[in-house]
mmCIF file of C-alpha atoms in Angstrom:
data_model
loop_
_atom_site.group_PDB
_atom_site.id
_atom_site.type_symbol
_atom_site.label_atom_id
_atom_site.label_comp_id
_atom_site.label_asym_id
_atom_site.label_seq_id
_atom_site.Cartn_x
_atom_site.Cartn_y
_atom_site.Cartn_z
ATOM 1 C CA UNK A 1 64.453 -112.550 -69.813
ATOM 2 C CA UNK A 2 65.081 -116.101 -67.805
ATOM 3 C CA UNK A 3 67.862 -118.099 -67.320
ATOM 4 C CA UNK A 4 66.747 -120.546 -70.302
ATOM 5 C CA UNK A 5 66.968 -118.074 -72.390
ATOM 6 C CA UNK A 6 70.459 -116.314 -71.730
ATOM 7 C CA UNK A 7 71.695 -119.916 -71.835
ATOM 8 C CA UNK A 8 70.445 -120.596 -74.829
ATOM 9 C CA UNK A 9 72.403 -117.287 -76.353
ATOM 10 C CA UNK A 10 75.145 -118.281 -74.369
ATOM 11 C CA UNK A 11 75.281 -121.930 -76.226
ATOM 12 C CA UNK A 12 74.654 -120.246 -79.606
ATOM 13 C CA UNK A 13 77.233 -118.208 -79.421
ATOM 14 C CA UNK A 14 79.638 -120.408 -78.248
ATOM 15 C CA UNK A 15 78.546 -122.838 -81.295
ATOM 16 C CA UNK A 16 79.849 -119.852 -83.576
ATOM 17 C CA UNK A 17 82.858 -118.984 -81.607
ATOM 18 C CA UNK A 18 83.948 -122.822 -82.334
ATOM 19 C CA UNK A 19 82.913 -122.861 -85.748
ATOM 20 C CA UNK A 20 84.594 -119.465 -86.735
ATOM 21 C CA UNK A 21 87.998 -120.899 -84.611
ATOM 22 C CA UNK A 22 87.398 -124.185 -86.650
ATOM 23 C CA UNK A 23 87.159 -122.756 -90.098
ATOM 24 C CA UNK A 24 90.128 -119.918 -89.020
ATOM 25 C CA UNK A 25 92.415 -123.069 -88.003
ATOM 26 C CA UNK A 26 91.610 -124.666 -91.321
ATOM 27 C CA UNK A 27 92.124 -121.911 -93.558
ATOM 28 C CA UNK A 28 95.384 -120.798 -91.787
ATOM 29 C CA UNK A 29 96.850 -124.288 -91.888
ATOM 30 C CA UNK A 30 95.760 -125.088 -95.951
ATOM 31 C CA UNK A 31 97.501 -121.151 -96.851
ATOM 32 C CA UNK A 32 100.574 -122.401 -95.333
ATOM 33 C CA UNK A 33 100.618 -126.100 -96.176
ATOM 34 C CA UNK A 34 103.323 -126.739 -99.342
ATOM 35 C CA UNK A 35 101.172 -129.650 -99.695
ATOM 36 C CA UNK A 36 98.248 -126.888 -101.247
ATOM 37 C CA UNK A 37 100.807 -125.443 -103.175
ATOM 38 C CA UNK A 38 101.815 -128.608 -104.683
ATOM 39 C CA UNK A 39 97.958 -129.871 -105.863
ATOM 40 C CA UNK A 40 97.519 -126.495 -107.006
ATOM 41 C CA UNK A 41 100.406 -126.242 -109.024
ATOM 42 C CA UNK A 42 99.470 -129.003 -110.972
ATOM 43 C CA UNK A 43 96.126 -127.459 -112.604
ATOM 44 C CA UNK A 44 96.629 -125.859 -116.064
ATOM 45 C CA UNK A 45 95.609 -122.004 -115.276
ATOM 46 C CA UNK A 46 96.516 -120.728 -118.825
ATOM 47 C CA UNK A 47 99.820 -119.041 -118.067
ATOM 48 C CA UNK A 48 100.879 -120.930 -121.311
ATOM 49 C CA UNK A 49 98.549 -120.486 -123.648
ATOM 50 C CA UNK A 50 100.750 -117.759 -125.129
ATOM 51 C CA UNK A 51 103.070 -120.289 -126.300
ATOM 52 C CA UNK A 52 100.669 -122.041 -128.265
ATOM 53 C CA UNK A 53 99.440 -119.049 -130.634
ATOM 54 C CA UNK A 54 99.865 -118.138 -134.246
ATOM 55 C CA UNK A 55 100.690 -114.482 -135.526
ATOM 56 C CA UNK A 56 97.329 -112.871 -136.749
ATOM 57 C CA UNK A 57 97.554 -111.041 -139.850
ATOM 58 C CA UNK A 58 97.516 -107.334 -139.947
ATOM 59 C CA UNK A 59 94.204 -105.905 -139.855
ATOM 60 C CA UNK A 60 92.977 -104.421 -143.767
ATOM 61 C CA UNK A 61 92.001 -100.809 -143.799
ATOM 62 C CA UNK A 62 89.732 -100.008 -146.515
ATOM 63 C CA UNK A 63 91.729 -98.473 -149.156
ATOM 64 C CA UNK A 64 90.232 -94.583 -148.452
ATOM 65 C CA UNK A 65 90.484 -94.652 -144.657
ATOM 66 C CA UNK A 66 93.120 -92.374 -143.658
ATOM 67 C CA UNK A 67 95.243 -94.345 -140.728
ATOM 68 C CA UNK A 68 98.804 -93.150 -139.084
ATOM 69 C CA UNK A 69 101.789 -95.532 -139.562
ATOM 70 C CA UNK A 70 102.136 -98.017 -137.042
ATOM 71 C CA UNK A 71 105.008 -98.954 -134.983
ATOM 72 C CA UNK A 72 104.927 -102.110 -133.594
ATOM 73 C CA UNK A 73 105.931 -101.429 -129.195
ATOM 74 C CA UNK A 74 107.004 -105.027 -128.828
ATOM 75 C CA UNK A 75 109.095 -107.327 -130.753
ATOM 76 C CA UNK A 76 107.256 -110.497 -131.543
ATOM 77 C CA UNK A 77 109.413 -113.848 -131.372
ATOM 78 C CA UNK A 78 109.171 -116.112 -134.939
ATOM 79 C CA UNK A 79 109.485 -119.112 -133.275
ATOM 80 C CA UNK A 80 108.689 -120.605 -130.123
ATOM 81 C CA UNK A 81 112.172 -122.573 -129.692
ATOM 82 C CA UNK A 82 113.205 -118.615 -128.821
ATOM 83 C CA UNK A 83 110.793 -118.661 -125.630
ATOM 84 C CA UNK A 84 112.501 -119.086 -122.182
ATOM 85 C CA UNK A 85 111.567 -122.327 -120.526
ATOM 86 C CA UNK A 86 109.986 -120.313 -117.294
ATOM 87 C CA UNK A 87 107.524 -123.230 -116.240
ATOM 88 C CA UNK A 88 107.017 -125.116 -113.164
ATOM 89 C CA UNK A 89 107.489 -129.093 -112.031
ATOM 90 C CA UNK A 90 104.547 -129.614 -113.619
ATOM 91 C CA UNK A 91 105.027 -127.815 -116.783
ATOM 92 C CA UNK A 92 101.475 -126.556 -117.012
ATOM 93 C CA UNK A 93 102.049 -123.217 -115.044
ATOM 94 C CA UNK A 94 103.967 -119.894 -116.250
ATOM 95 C CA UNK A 95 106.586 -119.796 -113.319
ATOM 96 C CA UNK A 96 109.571 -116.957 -112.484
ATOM 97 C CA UNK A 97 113.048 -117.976 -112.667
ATOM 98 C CA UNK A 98 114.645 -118.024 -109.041
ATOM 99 C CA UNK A 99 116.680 -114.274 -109.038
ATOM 100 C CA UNK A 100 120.495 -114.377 -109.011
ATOM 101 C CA UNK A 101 122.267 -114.997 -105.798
ATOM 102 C CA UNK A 102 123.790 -111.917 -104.144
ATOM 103 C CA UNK A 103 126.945 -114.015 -102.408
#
């Protein structure tokens, strides 16, 4: 193996080791940057689709089938002026309310 060689590996490697820092710095800083959080915010994920929908109607059995009664688990709201208003700045993004202060 000659010297060309090993400092050819040698410069290769050292390409990679400043790429990898380069791409570990940006990465790092754009997690951490409120300014991400902020553009990202803004795009309409779907969170809200929810309050958009209309109540289906209930699904026809043929009048032989044999079926158990059902019990609805979860109340459904009539109207969406009953909905919390949980959404962000934006109002395109489903968003928790802040929990209560413990002071």
């Amino acid at each position: 193996m000659g010297n060309d060689q090993i400092q050819d590996k040698s410069g290769r490697f050292m390409k990679f080791l400043k790429i990898t820092a380069g791409v570990l710095t940006a990465s790092m800083m754009l997690t951490g940057c409120t300014t991400t959080k902020n553009i990202l915010s803004k795009r309409n994920n779907g969170s809200l689709d929810y309050r958009n929908e209309k109540k289906l109607a209930p699904i026809q059995l043929p009048a032989q089938q044999p079926a158990a009664e059902f019990t609805p688990l979860y109340h459904t709201p009539n109207s969406v002026s009953q909905l919390p208003d949980f959404m962000n700045e934006s109002g395109k993004q489903y968003q928790l309310p802040r929990p209560p202060s413990v002071r």
